[in-house]
Coordinates of C-alpha atoms and ligand atoms in Angstrom, one line a residue:
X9 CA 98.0 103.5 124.3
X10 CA 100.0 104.2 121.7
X11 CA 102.6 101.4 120.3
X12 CA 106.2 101.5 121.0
X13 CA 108.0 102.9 117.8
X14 CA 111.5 102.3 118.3
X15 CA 112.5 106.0 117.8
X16 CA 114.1 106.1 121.1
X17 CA 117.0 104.4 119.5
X18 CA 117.8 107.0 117.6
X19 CA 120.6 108.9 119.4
X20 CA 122.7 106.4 118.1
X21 CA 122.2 107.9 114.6
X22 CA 123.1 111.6 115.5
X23 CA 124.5 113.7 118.0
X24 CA 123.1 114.3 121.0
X25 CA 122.4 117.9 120.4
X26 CA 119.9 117.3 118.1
X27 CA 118.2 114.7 120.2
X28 CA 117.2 117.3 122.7
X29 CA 115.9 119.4 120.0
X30 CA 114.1 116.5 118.6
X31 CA 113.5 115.3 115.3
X32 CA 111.4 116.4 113.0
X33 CA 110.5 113.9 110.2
X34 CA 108.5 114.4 107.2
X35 CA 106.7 111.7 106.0
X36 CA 104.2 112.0 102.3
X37 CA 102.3 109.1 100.4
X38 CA 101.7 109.0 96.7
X39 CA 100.0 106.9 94.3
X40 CA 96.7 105.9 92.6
X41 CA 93.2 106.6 94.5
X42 CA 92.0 103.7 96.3
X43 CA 95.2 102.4 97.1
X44 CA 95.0 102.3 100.7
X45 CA 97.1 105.1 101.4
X46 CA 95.2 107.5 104.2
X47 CA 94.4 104.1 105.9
X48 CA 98.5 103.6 106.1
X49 CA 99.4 106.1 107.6
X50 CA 96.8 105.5 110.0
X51 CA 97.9 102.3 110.6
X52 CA 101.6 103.4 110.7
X53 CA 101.6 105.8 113.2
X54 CA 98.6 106.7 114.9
X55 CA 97.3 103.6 116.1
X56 CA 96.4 105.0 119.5
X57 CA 93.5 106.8 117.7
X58 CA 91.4 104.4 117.0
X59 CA 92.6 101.9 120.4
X60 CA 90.5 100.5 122.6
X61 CA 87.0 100.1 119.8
X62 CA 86.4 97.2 117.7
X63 CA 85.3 99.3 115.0
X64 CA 85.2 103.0 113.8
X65 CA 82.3 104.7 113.6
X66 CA 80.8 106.0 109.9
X67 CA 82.5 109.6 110.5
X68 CA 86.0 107.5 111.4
X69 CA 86.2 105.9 108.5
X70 CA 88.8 107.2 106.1
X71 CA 87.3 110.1 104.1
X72 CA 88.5 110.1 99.7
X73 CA 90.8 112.6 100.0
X74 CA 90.7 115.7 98.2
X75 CA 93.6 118.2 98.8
X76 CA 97.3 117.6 99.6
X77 CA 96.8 117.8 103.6
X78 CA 99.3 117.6 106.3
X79 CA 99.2 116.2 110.2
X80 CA 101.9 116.5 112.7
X81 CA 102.1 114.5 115.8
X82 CA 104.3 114.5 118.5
X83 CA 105.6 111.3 120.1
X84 CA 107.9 111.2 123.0
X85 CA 109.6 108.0 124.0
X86 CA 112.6 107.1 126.4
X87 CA 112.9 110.9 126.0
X88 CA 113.6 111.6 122.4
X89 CA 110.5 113.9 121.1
X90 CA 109.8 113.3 117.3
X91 CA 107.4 115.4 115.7
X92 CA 106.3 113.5 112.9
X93 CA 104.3 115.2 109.9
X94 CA 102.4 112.4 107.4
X95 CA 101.6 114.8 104.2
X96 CA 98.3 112.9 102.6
X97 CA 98.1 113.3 98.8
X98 CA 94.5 112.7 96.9
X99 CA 96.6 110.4 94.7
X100 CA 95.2 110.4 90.8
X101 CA 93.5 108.3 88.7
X102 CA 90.3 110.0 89.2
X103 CA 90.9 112.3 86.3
X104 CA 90.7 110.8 82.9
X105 CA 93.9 112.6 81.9
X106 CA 96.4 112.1 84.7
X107 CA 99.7 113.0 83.2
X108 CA 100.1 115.9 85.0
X109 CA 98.6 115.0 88.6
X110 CA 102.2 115.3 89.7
X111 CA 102.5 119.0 89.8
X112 CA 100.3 120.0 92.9
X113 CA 103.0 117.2 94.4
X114 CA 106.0 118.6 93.4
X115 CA 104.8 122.1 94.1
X116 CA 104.0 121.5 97.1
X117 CA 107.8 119.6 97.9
X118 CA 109.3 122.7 96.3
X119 CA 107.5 125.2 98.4
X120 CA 108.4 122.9 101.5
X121 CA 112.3 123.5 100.0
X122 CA 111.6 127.3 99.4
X123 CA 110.9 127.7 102.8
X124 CA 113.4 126.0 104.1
X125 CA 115.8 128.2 101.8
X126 CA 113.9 131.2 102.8
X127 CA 114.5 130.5 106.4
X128 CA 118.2 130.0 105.8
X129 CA 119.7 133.1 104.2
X130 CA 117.1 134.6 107.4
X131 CA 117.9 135.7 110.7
X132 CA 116.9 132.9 112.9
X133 CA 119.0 130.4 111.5
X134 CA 118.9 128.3 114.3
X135 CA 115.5 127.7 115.0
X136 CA 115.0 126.9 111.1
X137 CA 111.8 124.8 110.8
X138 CA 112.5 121.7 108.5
X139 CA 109.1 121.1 107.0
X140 CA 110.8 119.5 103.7
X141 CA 109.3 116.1 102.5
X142 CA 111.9 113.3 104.1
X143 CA 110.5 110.4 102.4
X144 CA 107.6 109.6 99.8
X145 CA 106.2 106.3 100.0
X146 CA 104.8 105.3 96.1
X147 CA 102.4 103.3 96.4
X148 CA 102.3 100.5 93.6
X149 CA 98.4 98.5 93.0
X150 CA 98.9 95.2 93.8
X151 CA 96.2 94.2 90.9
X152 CA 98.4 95.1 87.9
X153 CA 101.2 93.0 86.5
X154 CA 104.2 95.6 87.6
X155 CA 104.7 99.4 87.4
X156 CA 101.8 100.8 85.1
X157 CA 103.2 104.0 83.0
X158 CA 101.8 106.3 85.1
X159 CA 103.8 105.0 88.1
X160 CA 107.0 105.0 86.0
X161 CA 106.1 108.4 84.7
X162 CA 105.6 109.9 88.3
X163 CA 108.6 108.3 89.8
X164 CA 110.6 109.6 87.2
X165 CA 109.3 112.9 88.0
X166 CA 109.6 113.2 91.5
X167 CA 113.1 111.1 91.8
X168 CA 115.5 114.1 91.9
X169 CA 112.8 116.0 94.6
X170 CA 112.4 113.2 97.4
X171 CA 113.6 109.9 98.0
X172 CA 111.1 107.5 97.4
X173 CA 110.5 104.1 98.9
X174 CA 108.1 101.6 96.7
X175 CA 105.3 100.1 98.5
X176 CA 102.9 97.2 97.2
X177 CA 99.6 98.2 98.5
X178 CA 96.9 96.0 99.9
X179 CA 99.1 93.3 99.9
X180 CA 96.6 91.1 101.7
X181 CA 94.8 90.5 97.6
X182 CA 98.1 88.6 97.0
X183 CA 99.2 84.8 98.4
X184 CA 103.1 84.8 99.2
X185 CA 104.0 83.2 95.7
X186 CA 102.2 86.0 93.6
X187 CA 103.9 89.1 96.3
X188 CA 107.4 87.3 95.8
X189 CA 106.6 87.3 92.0
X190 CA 105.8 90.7 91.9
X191 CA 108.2 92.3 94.1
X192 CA 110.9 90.6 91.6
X193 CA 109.1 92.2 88.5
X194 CA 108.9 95.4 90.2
X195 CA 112.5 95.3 91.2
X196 CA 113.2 94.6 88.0
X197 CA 111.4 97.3 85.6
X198 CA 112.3 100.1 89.0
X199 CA 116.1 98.9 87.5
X200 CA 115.0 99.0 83.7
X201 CA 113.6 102.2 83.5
X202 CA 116.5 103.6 85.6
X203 CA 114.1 104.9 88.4
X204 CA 116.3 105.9 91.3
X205 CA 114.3 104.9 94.8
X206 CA 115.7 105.9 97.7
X207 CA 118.9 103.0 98.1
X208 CA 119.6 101.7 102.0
X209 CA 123.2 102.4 102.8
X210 CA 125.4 99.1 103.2
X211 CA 126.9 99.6 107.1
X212 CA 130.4 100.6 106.6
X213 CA 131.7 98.2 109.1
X214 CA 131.5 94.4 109.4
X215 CA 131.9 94.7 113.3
X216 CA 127.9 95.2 113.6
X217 CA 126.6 91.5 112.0
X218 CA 122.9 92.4 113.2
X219 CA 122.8 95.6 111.2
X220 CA 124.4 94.0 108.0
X221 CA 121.5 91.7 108.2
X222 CA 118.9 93.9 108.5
X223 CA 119.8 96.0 105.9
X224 CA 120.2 92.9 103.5
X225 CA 116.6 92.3 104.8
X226 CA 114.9 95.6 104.0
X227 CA 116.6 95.4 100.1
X228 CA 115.4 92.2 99.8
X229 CA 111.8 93.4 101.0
X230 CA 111.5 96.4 98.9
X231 CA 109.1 97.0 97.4
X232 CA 107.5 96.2 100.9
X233 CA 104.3 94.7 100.6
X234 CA 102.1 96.8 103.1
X235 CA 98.4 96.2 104.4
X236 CA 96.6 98.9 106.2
X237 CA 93.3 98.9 109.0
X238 CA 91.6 100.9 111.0
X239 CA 90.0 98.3 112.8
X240 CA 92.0 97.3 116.3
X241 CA 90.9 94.2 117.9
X242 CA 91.9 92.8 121.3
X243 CA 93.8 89.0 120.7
X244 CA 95.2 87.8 123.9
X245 CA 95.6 91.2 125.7
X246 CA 97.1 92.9 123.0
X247 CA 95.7 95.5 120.6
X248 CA 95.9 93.7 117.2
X249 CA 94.7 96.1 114.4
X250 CA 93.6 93.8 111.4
X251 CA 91.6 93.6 108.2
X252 CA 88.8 91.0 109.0
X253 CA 87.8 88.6 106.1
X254 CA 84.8 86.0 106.3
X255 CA 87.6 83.3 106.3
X256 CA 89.8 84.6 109.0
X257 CA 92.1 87.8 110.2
X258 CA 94.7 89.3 108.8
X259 CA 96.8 90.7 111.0
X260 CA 98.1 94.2 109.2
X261 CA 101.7 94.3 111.7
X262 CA 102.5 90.0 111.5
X263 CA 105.8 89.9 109.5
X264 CA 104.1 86.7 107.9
X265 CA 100.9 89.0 106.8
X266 CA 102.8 92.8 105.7
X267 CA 106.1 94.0 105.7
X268 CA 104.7 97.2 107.6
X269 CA 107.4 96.4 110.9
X270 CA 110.2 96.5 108.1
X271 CA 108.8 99.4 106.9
X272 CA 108.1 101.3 110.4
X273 CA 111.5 99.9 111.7
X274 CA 113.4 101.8 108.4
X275 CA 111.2 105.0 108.4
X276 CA 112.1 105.4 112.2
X277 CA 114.9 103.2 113.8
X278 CA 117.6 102.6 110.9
X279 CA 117.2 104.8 108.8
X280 CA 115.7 108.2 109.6
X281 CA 118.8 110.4 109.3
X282 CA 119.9 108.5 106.1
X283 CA 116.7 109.7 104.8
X284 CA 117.4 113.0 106.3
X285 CA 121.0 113.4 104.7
X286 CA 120.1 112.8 101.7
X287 CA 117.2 115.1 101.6
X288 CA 119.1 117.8 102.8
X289 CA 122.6 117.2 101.3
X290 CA 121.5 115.6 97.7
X291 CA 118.0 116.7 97.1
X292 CA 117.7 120.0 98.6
X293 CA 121.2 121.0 97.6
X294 CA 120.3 120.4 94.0
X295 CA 117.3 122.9 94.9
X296 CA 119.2 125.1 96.2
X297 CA 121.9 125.4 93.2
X298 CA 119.1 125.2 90.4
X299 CA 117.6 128.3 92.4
X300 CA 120.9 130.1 92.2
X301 CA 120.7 129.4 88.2
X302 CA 117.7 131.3 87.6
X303 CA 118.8 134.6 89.2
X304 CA 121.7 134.7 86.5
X305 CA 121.0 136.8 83.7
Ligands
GDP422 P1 93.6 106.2 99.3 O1 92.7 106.7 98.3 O2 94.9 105.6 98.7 O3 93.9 107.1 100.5 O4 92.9 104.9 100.0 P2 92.1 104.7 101.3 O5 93.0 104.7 102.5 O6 91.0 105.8 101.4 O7 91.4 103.3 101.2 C1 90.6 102.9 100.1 C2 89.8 101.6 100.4 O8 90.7 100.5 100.5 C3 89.1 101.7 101.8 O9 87.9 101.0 101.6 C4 90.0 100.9 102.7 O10 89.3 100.2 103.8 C5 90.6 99.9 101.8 N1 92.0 99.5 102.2 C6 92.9 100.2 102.7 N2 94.0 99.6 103.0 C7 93.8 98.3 102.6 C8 94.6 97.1 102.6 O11 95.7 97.1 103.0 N3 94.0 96.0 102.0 C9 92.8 96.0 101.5 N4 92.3 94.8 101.1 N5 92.0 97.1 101.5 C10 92.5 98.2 102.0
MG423 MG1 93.4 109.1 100.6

């Protein structure tokens, strides 16, 4: 069955209107081809696809991707329905000239806030659909020394569009010395170049210690280092999904492997509606106004 995502603990987030309505939670992936990103959000979210068989068939495996595409599932726990949309991009690099493979991406997270605009200066204001893009994990190759140009270039582009949350891909090609090393150097030039990520709220109390902690946590992990699979395996009664190596397993949701727990606990237990604030209130606000602006004379 599918794995126990921790959304259920989300009413303590928001009101509880909205928890009967349920969440909707928009989810999109960027970077270089190759990078492992379709097989994320595999491995994120939709593990119950694949449970139960050792190993996908040819037609399972993960497809190169060739257009932006979108798939929405819904997950109910402890009551609390999400519907969850993961937006795939073919990510660039293909192209010999790829200084401009950001458009079809920001088009298409402008449409989703042209909708949304459309929508609300419609009738129906209350059943409004919120297809905008919530989060954009940028996914960083773990071969290079740091941020190549065309990372910095993109991030810089979509920065005032989405809130974006840095990701080392196939983190598995690094030992714990070189990820540490790296996640400092990225940390470092994201700061340098004055790229703005998306930046975890400090709790605004010291009465919750746990939370404090956790937070401090997820800075320190970012960029998280992430390792994806779409092969599940059965290790002492438990689906395990892993990437298996002639020397051993790697086990793609061991805090001592990937950082994809940290990751999965932020998109969906801590901070979902932080994500979804600042979408609506920062990014699509600045939308909205810029639209405003062009109807001027
Ligand atoms: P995308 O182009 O970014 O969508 O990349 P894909 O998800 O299609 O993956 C490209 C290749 O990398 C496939 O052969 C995957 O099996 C492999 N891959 C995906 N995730 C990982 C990972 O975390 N570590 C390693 N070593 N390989 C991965
Ligand atoms: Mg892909």
């Amino acid at each position: 069955g599918r794995p126990f995502v921790g959304f259920a603990s989300l009413p303590h987030q928001i009101h509880r209107k909205s928890v009967k309505k349920g969440f909707e939670f928009t989810l999109m992936v960027v970077g270089e081809s190759g990078l492992g990103k379709s097989t994320l959000i595999s491995s994120l979210f939709l593990t119950d696809l694949y449970s139960g068989r050792t190993l996908p068939s040819a037609s399972e495996m993960i497809q190169r991707t060739v257009g932006i595409s979108k798939k929405t599932v819904d997950i109910e726990e402890k009551g609390v329905r999400l519907k969850l949309t993961l937006v795939d991009t073919p990510g660039f690099g293909d192209a010999l000239d790829c200084s401009e493979s950001y458009y079809p991406i920001l088009n298409y997270i402008n449409q989703q806030f042209e909708q949304y605009r459309i929508d609300e200066v419609g009738m129906h204001r209350t059943q409004i659909k919120d297809q905008r893009v919530h989060c954009c994990l940028y996914f960083i190759s773990p071969y290079g020394h740091g941020l190549k140009p065309i990372d910095v270039t993109f991030m810089k582009e979509l920065q005032g569009k989405v809130n974006i949350v840095p990701v080392i891909a196939k983190a598995d090609c690094l030992t714990q010395a070189e990820l540490q090393r790296k996640k400092e150097t990225i940390r470092r030039e994201i700061e340098h170049y004055q790229i703005k990520i998306f930046q975890f709220s400090d709790c605004d109390s010291d009465d919750d210690i746990e939370w404090t902690k956790q937070a401090h946590d997820m800075k320190n992990s970012i960029p998280f280092a992430v390792v994806g699979s779409n092969m599940v395996v059965r290790i002492h009664m438990r689906n395990v999904r892993v990437r298996a190596y002639p020397w051993g397993m790697v086990e793609v949701e061991n805090p001592a492997h990937s950082d994809l727990i940290h990751l999965r606990t932020m998109l969906v237990r801590t901070h979902m509606q932080d994500l979804k604030e600042k979408t609506d209130e920062q990014l699509y606000e600045q939308y909205r106004i810029s639209r405003m602006d062009t109807r001027r004379p």
